[in-house]
Tab-separated table of C-alpha atoms in Angstrom:
chain	number	residue	atom	x	y	z
A	1	UNK	CA	-0.144	-0.235	-0.106
A	2	UNK	CA	2.446	2.634	0.853
A	3	UNK	CA	4.835	1.918	-2.030
A	4	UNK	CA	1.252	2.075	-4.450
A	5	UNK	CA	0.931	5.960	-2.529
A	6	UNK	CA	4.904	6.749	-2.756
A	7	UNK	CA	4.452	5.860	-6.847
A	8	UNK	CA	1.492	7.559	-6.901
A	9	UNK	CA	3.566	11.053	-5.071
A	10	UNK	CA	6.265	10.203	-7.766
A	11	UNK	CA	3.370	10.434	-10.676
A	12	UNK	CA	2.261	13.619	-8.490
A	13	UNK	CA	5.432	15.190	-8.992
A	14	UNK	CA	6.555	14.514	-12.027
A	15	UNK	CA	3.808	16.185	-13.829
A	16	UNK	CA	4.023	19.111	-11.950
A	17	UNK	CA	7.273	19.206	-13.226
A	18	UNK	CA	6.485	18.680	-16.654
A	19	UNK	CA	4.113	21.781	-16.660
A	20	UNK	CA	6.866	23.157	-14.312
A	21	UNK	CA	8.804	23.093	-18.086
A	22	UNK	CA	5.874	23.941	-20.160
A	23	UNK	CA	4.841	27.479	-18.101
A	24	UNK	CA	9.096	28.534	-18.141
A	25	UNK	CA	8.638	28.115	-22.177
A	26	UNK	CA	5.766	30.359	-21.846
A	27	UNK	CA	7.844	33.300	-21.656
A	28	UNK	CA	9.981	32.988	-23.752
A	29	UNK	CA	7.464	31.015	-26.712
A	30	UNK	CA	5.500	34.371	-26.692
A	31	UNK	CA	8.527	36.342	-26.195
A	32	UNK	CA	10.104	35.003	-29.648
A	33	UNK	CA	6.560	35.491	-31.463
A	34	UNK	CA	6.170	39.146	-29.922
A	35	UNK	CA	9.100	39.960	-32.030
A	36	UNK	CA	11.006	40.793	-29.630
A	37	UNK	CA	13.739	38.088	-30.092
A	38	UNK	CA	15.399	37.938	-33.484
A	39	UNK	CA	15.658	34.236	-33.374
A	40	UNK	CA	14.058	31.776	-31.206
A	41	UNK	CA	15.232	30.497	-27.239
A	42	UNK	CA	15.119	27.445	-28.309
A	43	UNK	CA	14.951	25.320	-31.380
A	44	UNK	CA	12.077	22.900	-29.878
A	45	UNK	CA	10.224	25.577	-30.473
A	46	UNK	CA	10.832	26.762	-33.540
A	47	UNK	CA	10.207	22.745	-34.618
A	48	UNK	CA	6.749	22.910	-33.199
A	49	UNK	CA	6.440	27.075	-34.330
A	50	UNK	CA	7.010	25.392	-37.967
A	51	UNK	CA	3.960	23.342	-37.843
A	52	UNK	CA	1.637	25.700	-37.208
A	53	UNK	CA	-0.271	27.083	-40.789
A	54	UNK	CA	0.147	30.890	-40.169
A	55	UNK	CA	-2.051	33.006	-41.480
A	56	UNK	CA	-1.708	34.641	-44.910
A	57	UNK	CA	-0.581	38.038	-45.356
A	58	UNK	CA	-3.325	39.963	-48.466
A	59	UNK	CA	-2.765	43.368	-50.418
A	60	UNK	CA	-6.189	45.792	-50.140
A	61	UNK	CA	-8.232	43.660	-52.811
A	62	UNK	CA	-7.122	40.394	-51.081
A	63	UNK	CA	-4.236	38.858	-53.463
A	64	UNK	CA	-2.108	36.944	-50.803
A	65	UNK	CA	1.725	38.352	-50.472
A	66	UNK	CA	3.048	35.485	-48.248
A	67	UNK	CA	0.983	32.396	-47.323
A	68	UNK	CA	2.579	28.746	-45.205
A	69	UNK	CA	2.549	25.901	-47.684
A	70	UNK	CA	2.789	21.794	-46.392
A	71	UNK	CA	6.261	20.398	-46.326
A	72	UNK	CA	7.794	17.608	-44.964
A	73	UNK	CA	6.958	18.087	-40.952
A	74	UNK	CA	5.215	21.394	-41.406
A	75	UNK	CA	4.897	24.487	-42.889
A	76	UNK	CA	7.080	27.050	-45.099
A	77	UNK	CA	6.303	29.957	-46.300
A	78	UNK	CA	5.884	31.931	-49.409
A	79	UNK	CA	6.147	35.222	-51.131
A	80	UNK	CA	4.087	35.174	-54.373
A	81	UNK	CA	5.417	39.192	-55.057
A	82	UNK	CA	9.297	37.997	-54.441
A	83	UNK	CA	11.480	40.722	-53.913
A	84	UNK	CA	9.458	43.143	-54.966
A	85	UNK	CA	7.298	43.643	-51.894
A	86	UNK	CA	10.424	41.830	-49.281
A	87	UNK	CA	10.663	45.149	-46.964
A	88	UNK	CA	7.289	45.300	-46.080
A	89	UNK	CA	6.223	41.667	-45.614
A	90	UNK	CA	9.418	40.839	-44.196
A	91	UNK	CA	10.445	37.196	-43.764
A	92	UNK	CA	9.889	34.541	-41.114
A	93	UNK	CA	13.344	31.816	-41.300
A	94	UNK	CA	13.829	29.820	-38.229
A	95	UNK	CA	17.288	30.144	-38.072
A	96	UNK	CA	17.373	33.975	-38.892
A	97	UNK	CA	14.259	35.333	-37.372
A	98	UNK	CA	11.704	37.726	-38.663
A	99	UNK	CA	11.425	40.828	-40.145
A	100	UNK	CA	8.711	43.202	-41.617
A	101	UNK	CA	5.361	42.681	-41.278
A	102	UNK	CA	6.044	38.601	-40.460
A	103	UNK	CA	7.593	39.897	-36.936
A	104	UNK	CA	5.189	42.754	-36.041
A	105	UNK	CA	1.997	40.748	-36.727
A	106	UNK	CA	3.760	37.096	-35.656
A	107	UNK	CA	1.370	36.563	-32.957
A	108	UNK	CA	-1.985	37.214	-34.829
A	109	UNK	CA	-0.113	35.153	-38.062
A	110	UNK	CA	0.210	32.561	-35.572
A	111	UNK	CA	-3.338	32.550	-33.697
A	112	UNK	CA	-1.918	33.611	-30.172
A	113	UNK	CA	-3.835	37.319	-30.828
A	114	UNK	CA	-7.114	37.768	-28.575
A	115	UNK	CA	-6.601	34.187	-27.955
A	116	UNK	CA	-5.559	32.236	-24.602
A	117	UNK	CA	-1.538	31.904	-25.232
A	118	UNK	CA	-0.965	28.398	-22.310
A	119	UNK	CA	-3.974	27.144	-24.065
A	120	UNK	CA	-2.600	27.467	-27.686
A	121	UNK	CA	0.862	26.589	-26.306
A	122	UNK	CA	-0.230	23.428	-24.610
A	123	UNK	CA	-2.245	22.457	-27.723
A	124	UNK	CA	1.163	23.441	-30.110
A	125	UNK	CA	2.903	21.047	-27.432
A	126	UNK	CA	1.095	18.299	-27.797
A	127	UNK	CA	1.114	17.800	-31.347
A	128	UNK	CA	-2.542	19.744	-32.319
A	129	UNK	CA	-2.927	21.415	-35.798
A	130	UNK	CA	-2.595	25.222	-35.016
A	131	UNK	CA	-4.231	27.344	-37.486
A	132	UNK	CA	-3.113	30.970	-38.044
A	133	UNK	CA	-5.432	34.621	-38.657
A	134	UNK	CA	-4.748	36.563	-41.853
A	135	UNK	CA	-3.730	40.079	-41.891
A	136	UNK	CA	-4.952	42.682	-44.985
A	137	UNK	CA	-2.367	45.346	-46.140
A	138	UNK	CA	-2.988	48.673	-46.554
A	139	UNK	CA	-0.182	47.802	-49.791
A	140	UNK	CA	-1.860	47.585	-53.752
A	141	UNK	CA	0.165	44.332	-54.488
A	142	UNK	CA	0.280	46.174	-58.508
A	143	UNK	CA	0.933	49.551	-57.087
A	144	UNK	CA	3.760	47.822	-55.269
A	145	UNK	CA	4.991	45.978	-57.713
A	146	UNK	CA	5.292	48.584	-60.309
A	147	UNK	CA	7.034	50.822	-58.047
A	148	UNK	CA	9.556	48.135	-57.283
A	149	UNK	CA	9.786	47.619	-61.489
A	150	UNK	CA	10.254	51.121	-61.771
A	151	UNK	CA	13.462	51.887	-59.938
A	152	UNK	CA	14.844	49.652	-62.471
A	153	UNK	CA	17.481	48.867	-60.481
A	154	UNK	CA	18.370	51.786	-58.777
A	155	UNK	CA	19.755	52.342	-55.170
A	156	UNK	CA	16.593	54.307	-54.013
A	157	UNK	CA	13.020	54.413	-52.953
A	158	UNK	CA	8.730	55.122	-53.563
A	159	UNK	CA	6.533	55.551	-51.379
A	160	UNK	CA	2.540	56.211	-52.101
A	161	UNK	CA	0.317	57.263	-50.126
A	162	UNK	CA	-3.294	58.078	-49.948
A	163	UNK	CA	-2.697	61.432	-48.168
A	164	UNK	CA	-6.495	61.846	-47.109
A	165	UNK	CA	-6.291	58.816	-45.239
A	166	UNK	CA	-2.451	57.785	-44.664
A	167	UNK	CA	-2.893	53.973	-45.654
A	168	UNK	CA	0.904	53.029	-47.370
A	169	UNK	CA	-0.342	51.840	-51.215
A	170	UNK	CA	3.405	50.846	-51.576
A	171	UNK	CA	6.766	51.238	-50.546
A	172	UNK	CA	9.648	49.902	-52.479
A	173	UNK	CA	13.150	49.532	-51.691
A	174	UNK	CA	16.286	48.923	-53.593
A	175	UNK	CA	18.454	46.992	-53.032
A	176	UNK	CA	16.169	44.077	-52.574
A	177	UNK	CA	15.957	40.984	-51.531
A	178	UNK	CA	14.096	37.278	-52.003
A	179	UNK	CA	12.548	36.722	-48.799
A	180	UNK	CA	12.298	32.930	-48.968
A	181	UNK	CA	16.068	32.574	-49.260
A	182	UNK	CA	17.418	35.145	-47.019
A	183	UNK	CA	21.024	33.756	-45.999
A	184	UNK	CA	22.399	34.716	-49.376
A	185	UNK	CA	21.438	38.409	-48.627
A	186	UNK	CA	22.920	39.126	-45.185
A	187	UNK	CA	25.801	41.824	-45.066
A	188	UNK	CA	26.442	41.997	-48.299
A	189	UNK	CA	27.337	45.744	-48.943
A	190	UNK	CA	24.929	47.223	-50.592
A	191	UNK	CA	22.823	46.782	-47.969
A	192	UNK	CA	19.741	44.799	-49.669
A	193	UNK	CA	17.875	44.020	-45.844
A	194	UNK	CA	17.418	47.641	-45.187
A	195	UNK	CA	14.741	49.173	-46.277
A	196	UNK	CA	15.742	52.268	-47.616
A	197	UNK	CA	11.849	54.205	-48.599
A	198	UNK	CA	11.716	53.948	-44.231
A	199	UNK	CA	15.189	53.800	-42.793
A	200	UNK	CA	16.933	55.823	-44.905
A	201	UNK	CA	18.396	59.005	-44.406
A	202	UNK	CA	19.045	61.299	-46.925
A	203	UNK	CA	19.657	64.768	-47.143
A	204	UNK	CA	16.463	66.583	-48.748
A	205	UNK	CA	17.271	68.857	-51.169
A	206	UNK	CA	15.037	71.280	-52.225
A	207	UNK	CA	11.917	68.898	-51.461
A	208	UNK	CA	12.440	70.296	-48.232
A	209	UNK	CA	11.566	74.049	-49.808
A	210	UNK	CA	8.082	73.352	-48.787
A	211	UNK	CA	8.651	73.289	-45.442
A	212	UNK	CA	10.523	76.907	-45.622
A	213	UNK	CA	7.752	78.128	-47.695
A	214	UNK	CA	4.916	76.995	-45.713
A	215	UNK	CA	7.115	78.630	-42.311
A	216	UNK	CA	7.141	82.255	-45.243
A	217	UNK	CA	3.951	82.082	-46.050
A	218	UNK	CA	2.841	81.260	-41.763
A	219	UNK	CA	4.779	83.734	-40.026
A	220	UNK	CA	6.361	86.633	-42.590
A	221	UNK	CA	3.482	86.585	-45.828
A	222	UNK	CA	4.391	89.610	-46.524
A	223	UNK	CA	7.883	88.868	-47.311
A	224	UNK	CA	6.152	86.544	-49.692
A	225	UNK	CA	5.361	89.247	-52.283
A	226	UNK	CA	8.790	90.391	-51.937
A	227	UNK	CA	11.108	90.787	-55.320
A	228	UNK	CA	14.954	88.815	-54.236
A	229	UNK	CA	17.466	89.402	-56.321
A	230	UNK	CA	19.809	85.996	-56.929
A	231	UNK	CA	23.410	86.248	-58.021
A	232	UNK	CA	24.274	82.603	-57.378
A	233	UNK	CA	25.548	82.980	-54.036
A	234	UNK	CA	24.609	84.131	-50.994
A	235	UNK	CA	27.189	85.344	-48.231
A	236	UNK	CA	25.991	84.340	-44.184
A	237	UNK	CA	28.483	84.909	-41.766
A	238	UNK	CA	31.366	83.595	-44.068
A	239	UNK	CA	29.827	81.169	-45.189
A	240	UNK	CA	28.716	80.618	-48.716
A	241	UNK	CA	25.473	79.627	-49.957
A	242	UNK	CA	25.782	78.639	-53.783
A	243	UNK	CA	23.349	78.709	-55.852
A	244	UNK	CA	22.728	76.544	-59.290
A	245	UNK	CA	22.414	79.410	-61.710
A	246	UNK	CA	22.192	82.829	-61.120
A	247	UNK	CA	18.009	83.647	-61.324
A	248	UNK	CA	17.776	87.526	-61.388
A	249	UNK	CA	15.322	88.851	-59.647
A	250	UNK	CA	12.773	86.746	-58.330
A	251	UNK	CA	9.732	86.432	-56.618
A	252	UNK	CA	8.137	83.765	-54.094
A	253	UNK	CA	6.941	82.172	-57.155
A	254	UNK	CA	9.560	82.267	-59.280
A	255	UNK	CA	12.154	81.247	-56.722
A	256	UNK	CA	9.632	77.738	-55.477
A	257	UNK	CA	9.240	77.424	-59.232
A	258	UNK	CA	12.721	77.477	-60.730
A	259	UNK	CA	14.483	76.122	-56.700
A	260	UNK	CA	16.448	79.175	-56.056
A	261	UNK	CA	18.848	78.510	-53.532
A	262	UNK	CA	19.959	82.396	-52.669
A	263	UNK	CA	15.715	83.170	-52.095
A	264	UNK	CA	15.141	80.255	-50.062
A	265	UNK	CA	17.847	80.938	-47.652
A	266	UNK	CA	17.234	84.538	-47.588
A	267	UNK	CA	13.533	83.312	-46.112
A	268	UNK	CA	15.512	81.414	-43.615
A	269	UNK	CA	17.354	83.316	-42.423
A	270	UNK	CA	13.924	85.876	-41.957
A	271	UNK	CA	11.471	82.965	-40.674
A	272	UNK	CA	14.918	82.580	-37.650
A	273	UNK	CA	15.651	79.116	-36.417
A	274	UNK	CA	12.957	79.210	-33.747
A	275	UNK	CA	10.320	79.686	-35.797
A	276	UNK	CA	11.854	77.034	-38.487
A	277	UNK	CA	12.439	74.135	-36.465
A	278	UNK	CA	9.336	74.726	-35.411
A	279	UNK	CA	7.893	73.954	-38.715
A	280	UNK	CA	9.353	71.352	-39.620
A	281	UNK	CA	8.440	69.345	-36.375
A	282	UNK	CA	4.567	70.350	-37.598
A	283	UNK	CA	5.525	68.156	-40.852
A	284	UNK	CA	7.008	64.938	-38.202
A	285	UNK	CA	10.056	65.634	-38.899
A	286	UNK	CA	12.158	63.979	-35.565
A	287	UNK	CA	9.231	62.987	-34.569
A	288	UNK	CA	7.920	58.980	-33.308
A	289	UNK	CA	4.954	57.242	-34.675
A	290	UNK	CA	3.673	54.021	-34.432
A	291	UNK	CA	4.285	52.214	-37.567
A	292	UNK	CA	4.528	48.556	-37.739
A	293	UNK	CA	7.995	48.916	-39.731
A	294	UNK	CA	11.294	50.230	-38.173
A	295	UNK	CA	11.480	54.147	-39.085
A	296	UNK	CA	13.792	56.362	-39.419
A	297	UNK	CA	12.527	59.857	-37.144
A	298	UNK	CA	14.471	62.583	-39.539
A	299	UNK	CA	17.470	64.741	-37.583
A	300	UNK	CA	17.281	67.950	-38.131
A	301	UNK	CA	19.754	70.545	-35.393
A	302	UNK	CA	18.303	71.953	-32.618
A	303	UNK	CA	16.591	75.534	-32.750
A	304	UNK	CA	18.919	76.184	-29.872
A	305	UNK	CA	22.270	74.780	-31.972
A	306	UNK	CA	21.509	75.975	-35.635
A	307	UNK	CA	23.431	78.904	-36.318
A	308	UNK	CA	22.658	81.504	-39.386
A	309	UNK	CA	24.884	79.183	-41.994
A	310	UNK	CA	23.258	76.497	-40.536
A	311	UNK	CA	19.658	78.200	-40.849
A	312	UNK	CA	20.409	78.994	-44.487
A	313	UNK	CA	21.804	75.363	-45.639
A	314	UNK	CA	18.765	73.816	-43.958
A	315	UNK	CA	15.749	75.998	-45.448
A	316	UNK	CA	17.520	74.636	-48.859
A	317	UNK	CA	16.914	70.835	-47.460
A	318	UNK	CA	20.951	70.901	-46.261
A	319	UNK	CA	23.133	71.455	-43.710
A	320	UNK	CA	22.711	68.690	-41.320
A	321	UNK	CA	19.062	68.141	-42.256
A	322	UNK	CA	18.006	64.343	-42.607
A	323	UNK	CA	15.203	62.513	-43.470
A	324	UNK	CA	13.262	59.386	-45.257
A	325	UNK	CA	11.154	58.707	-47.671
A	326	UNK	CA	8.323	58.053	-46.000
A	327	UNK	CA	9.045	61.238	-44.094
A	328	UNK	CA	9.488	62.939	-47.814
A	329	UNK	CA	5.680	61.592	-48.721
A	330	UNK	CA	4.221	63.527	-45.767
A	331	UNK	CA	5.596	66.938	-46.523
A	332	UNK	CA	3.200	66.188	-50.556
A	333	UNK	CA	0.431	64.582	-48.263
A	334	UNK	CA	-0.033	67.343	-45.092
A	335	UNK	CA	-0.056	70.073	-48.324
A	336	UNK	CA	-2.917	67.815	-50.460
A	337	UNK	CA	-4.421	66.791	-47.286
A	338	UNK	CA	-4.889	70.927	-46.441
A	339	UNK	CA	-2.485	70.839	-43.834
A	340	UNK	CA	-3.443	67.705	-41.986
A	341	UNK	CA	-1.138	65.128	-42.160
A	342	UNK	CA	-2.784	61.568	-41.549
A	343	UNK	CA	-1.149	58.936	-39.192
A	344	UNK	CA	0.506	56.578	-42.178
A	345	UNK	CA	-0.576	52.990	-41.510
A	346	UNK	CA	0.186	49.774	-43.478
A	347	UNK	CA	-2.121	47.534	-41.636
A	348	UNK	CA	-5.499	47.130	-43.300
A	349	UNK	CA	-7.470	44.754	-40.656
A	350	UNK	CA	-6.826	41.337	-38.928
A	351	UNK	CA	-8.487	38.601	-37.639
A	352	UNK	CA	-8.012	37.204	-34.211
A	353	UNK	CA	-8.070	33.842	-31.858
A	354	UNK	CA	-11.563	34.127	-31.539
A	355	UNK	CA	-13.065	34.536	-34.587
A	356	UNK	CA	-13.392	38.395	-34.176
A	357	UNK	CA	-12.309	41.554	-36.632
A	358	UNK	CA	-10.164	43.950	-36.084
A	359	UNK	CA	-10.593	47.071	-38.154
A	360	UNK	CA	-7.636	50.171	-38.586
A	361	UNK	CA	-8.837	53.565	-39.051
A	362	UNK	CA	-7.631	56.654	-40.437
A	363	UNK	CA	-6.512	59.124	-37.884
A	364	UNK	CA	-5.135	62.798	-37.922
A	365	UNK	CA	-1.668	62.772	-36.530
A	366	UNK	CA	0.114	66.635	-37.097
A	367	UNK	CA	-1.397	69.991	-38.386
A	368	UNK	CA	1.897	71.597	-40.432
A	369	UNK	CA	-0.242	74.553	-41.266
A	370	UNK	CA	-3.373	76.155	-41.993
A	371	UNK	CA	-5.259	75.361	-44.892
A	372	UNK	CA	-4.821	78.191	-46.876
A	373	UNK	CA	-1.230	78.240	-46.528
A	374	UNK	CA	-2.032	74.491	-48.178
A	375	UNK	CA	-4.062	75.984	-50.549
A	376	UNK	CA	-1.120	78.626	-51.345
A	377	UNK	CA	1.408	76.310	-51.387
A	378	UNK	CA	-1.087	73.788	-53.965
A	379	UNK	CA	-0.986	76.629	-56.676
A	380	UNK	CA	2.629	77.093	-56.149
A	381	UNK	CA	3.792	73.252	-56.411
A	382	UNK	CA	1.308	73.393	-59.664
A	383	UNK	CA	3.528	75.849	-61.077
A	384	UNK	CA	7.208	73.807	-60.554
A	385	UNK	CA	5.053	70.896	-62.858
A	386	UNK	CA	3.655	73.262	-65.290
A	387	UNK	CA	6.807	75.880	-65.567
A	388	UNK	CA	9.087	74.748	-63.411
A	389	UNK	CA	11.906	72.501	-62.422
A	390	UNK	CA	9.572	69.783	-62.310
A	391	UNK	CA	7.879	69.402	-65.559
A	392	UNK	CA	8.401	65.416	-66.566
A	393	UNK	CA	5.983	64.715	-63.973
A	394	UNK	CA	2.930	65.950	-65.941
A	395	UNK	CA	0.817	63.951	-67.281
A	396	UNK	CA	-2.091	64.498	-69.734
A	397	UNK	CA	-5.529	65.690	-68.630
A	398	UNK	CA	-4.123	65.673	-65.252
A	399	UNK	CA	-3.081	68.531	-62.793
A	400	UNK	CA	0.344	67.160	-60.786
A	401	UNK	CA	1.622	69.531	-57.850
A	402	UNK	CA	5.365	68.922	-56.658
A	403	UNK	CA	8.598	69.631	-55.618
A	404	UNK	CA	12.312	68.467	-57.102
A	405	UNK	CA	14.827	68.020	-55.596
A	406	UNK	CA	18.975	67.326	-55.975
A	407	UNK	CA	21.005	66.851	-53.126
A	408	UNK	CA	24.448	67.132	-52.730
A	409	UNK	CA	26.048	64.509	-50.319
A	410	UNK	CA	29.554	63.273	-49.502
A	411	UNK	CA	29.175	60.162	-51.232
A	412	UNK	CA	28.699	61.481	-54.731
A	413	UNK	CA	25.854	62.971	-56.936
A	414	UNK	CA	23.458	64.303	-56.090
A	415	UNK	CA	20.712	62.016	-54.555
A	416	UNK	CA	17.540	62.980	-57.138
A	417	UNK	CA	14.634	63.456	-55.479
A	418	UNK	CA	10.411	64.257	-56.502
A	419	UNK	CA	7.812	64.507	-54.189
A	420	UNK	CA	4.092	65.631	-55.149
A	421	UNK	CA	0.271	64.916	-55.646
A	422	UNK	CA	-2.534	64.043	-57.924
A	423	UNK	CA	-4.504	65.265	-58.891
A	424	UNK	CA	-3.921	68.174	-57.535
A	425	UNK	CA	-7.181	70.211	-56.262
A	426	UNK	CA	-8.751	66.849	-55.538
A	427	UNK	CA	-5.764	64.173	-54.215
A	428	UNK	CA	-5.940	60.838	-54.230
A	429	UNK	CA	-2.324	59.902	-54.052
A	430	UNK	CA	0.884	61.226	-52.504
A	431	UNK	CA	4.086	60.340	-54.371
A	432	UNK	CA	8.035	60.682	-53.124
A	433	UNK	CA	10.589	59.426	-54.735
A	434	UNK	CA	14.028	58.968	-54.147
A	435	UNK	CA	17.286	57.729	-56.813
A	436	UNK	CA	20.949	57.542	-54.391
A	437	UNK	CA	23.753	59.946	-56.407
A	438	UNK	CA	21.868	59.699	-59.548
A	439	UNK	CA	21.686	63.357	-60.297
A	440	UNK	CA	18.846	66.016	-61.053
A	441	UNK	CA	15.905	65.490	-59.209
A	442	UNK	CA	13.567	67.566	-62.416
A	443	UNK	CA	15.258	64.428	-65.203
A	444	UNK	CA	15.609	61.749	-62.956
A	445	UNK	CA	12.985	61.168	-60.376
A	446	UNK	CA	10.517	63.386	-61.577
A	447	UNK	CA	9.404	60.795	-64.872
A	448	UNK	CA	9.267	57.973	-62.790
A	449	UNK	CA	6.720	59.570	-60.375
A	450	UNK	CA	5.115	60.549	-63.287
A	451	UNK	CA	4.185	56.655	-64.011
A	452	UNK	CA	3.973	56.193	-60.464
A	453	UNK	CA	1.314	58.611	-60.408
A	454	UNK	CA	-0.426	57.226	-64.124
A	455	UNK	CA	-0.405	53.770	-62.654
A	456	UNK	CA	-1.907	54.507	-58.763
A	457	UNK	CA	-4.585	56.386	-59.938
A	458	UNK	CA	-5.597	53.812	-62.535
A	459	UNK	CA	-5.678	51.519	-60.324
A	460	UNK	CA	-7.476	53.239	-57.872
A	461	UNK	CA	-10.372	53.726	-60.839
A	462	UNK	CA	-10.135	50.422	-61.827
């Protein structure tokens, strides 16, 4: 009798030990699934996870961007769009961890979001079939592929966004990588795993004159009616700010359309460092926001440390100023949306483990300027495309508003930029194009932007 009791006690203790081991694994598992660790804490967890049929990642039309397909001993991920959407969708690797939406939405894709984590873990350990939930993005797969193709093997990025909602319609970056074969892309010299669209840090050049113009029209509207004599250079306390041409006498419209550095250097100096830096912040420069992918928040010299040369240089998008293409598209989006910047978002909806549907809603983020300032800037940006440096972005039958940039940098030729929106008076898409070391924004980036506008508007009408 005593032996039976002892055996029963041993059995209970053994069972408790097994439960303790399982419970100890739960935080590791949840932490890994939540994306806080890039690689599994225990290979047994990774092996178990491979037996879960992760949910699909879909575009805004229901096209599959990532799905699980059965293989021996579990599932593996397939990516129908391949490298074209790699920086958005990301990857999921038992050896290299996860990135992109695959990482950010792992709990949903594994069927844990909104459910009972302990129950889900128990089912997986006991070998019960696991089933994840789907995630739908705001991305349009066809537009995403078109944007990727339009980069044409040039280093750079394209971002397309609905300025009235903040929905990201496309986000392409090159060099890119095959999300199903990430091993060959790790630690490569051209950084193909880097999402240049959201994480790139670039001097914006003259596209930043949108910010300077907003500050001038808001703070010193009378100065916008003055003429300025451009001699090709501007001296500021011993520093010479050089222009790309001698523009002669220019008013505000001509200065904006011809991207006159002398005029905008003077505008920046007149606005002053405090108001200029505050205006940049109103456009989101240096501000954090929730986004499912890693983002660069931008850099601008603090007002208290910004001297005259730095202020004049920053007013034309140079100096110590750095932004990402995602931030650049928000410059155009703010003008397009009457001065209001909607918070950019990528995830449209997802299901949870209880069968519920979570739908994301557009949310206002910042107010960059008053509506009348945005209206005035819209006309200036239209003039850029009609008669200024952005003519190559013009679309027959559709009014396009834009701004070009050719940003000097220490790594060679200028970075080519274009930001804009269309149709100008009923905006549906805002676009930012960046090409590293490609030269003139008007000559190189603007024609690509035109094709992005054409394709985006066609798809939205289809």
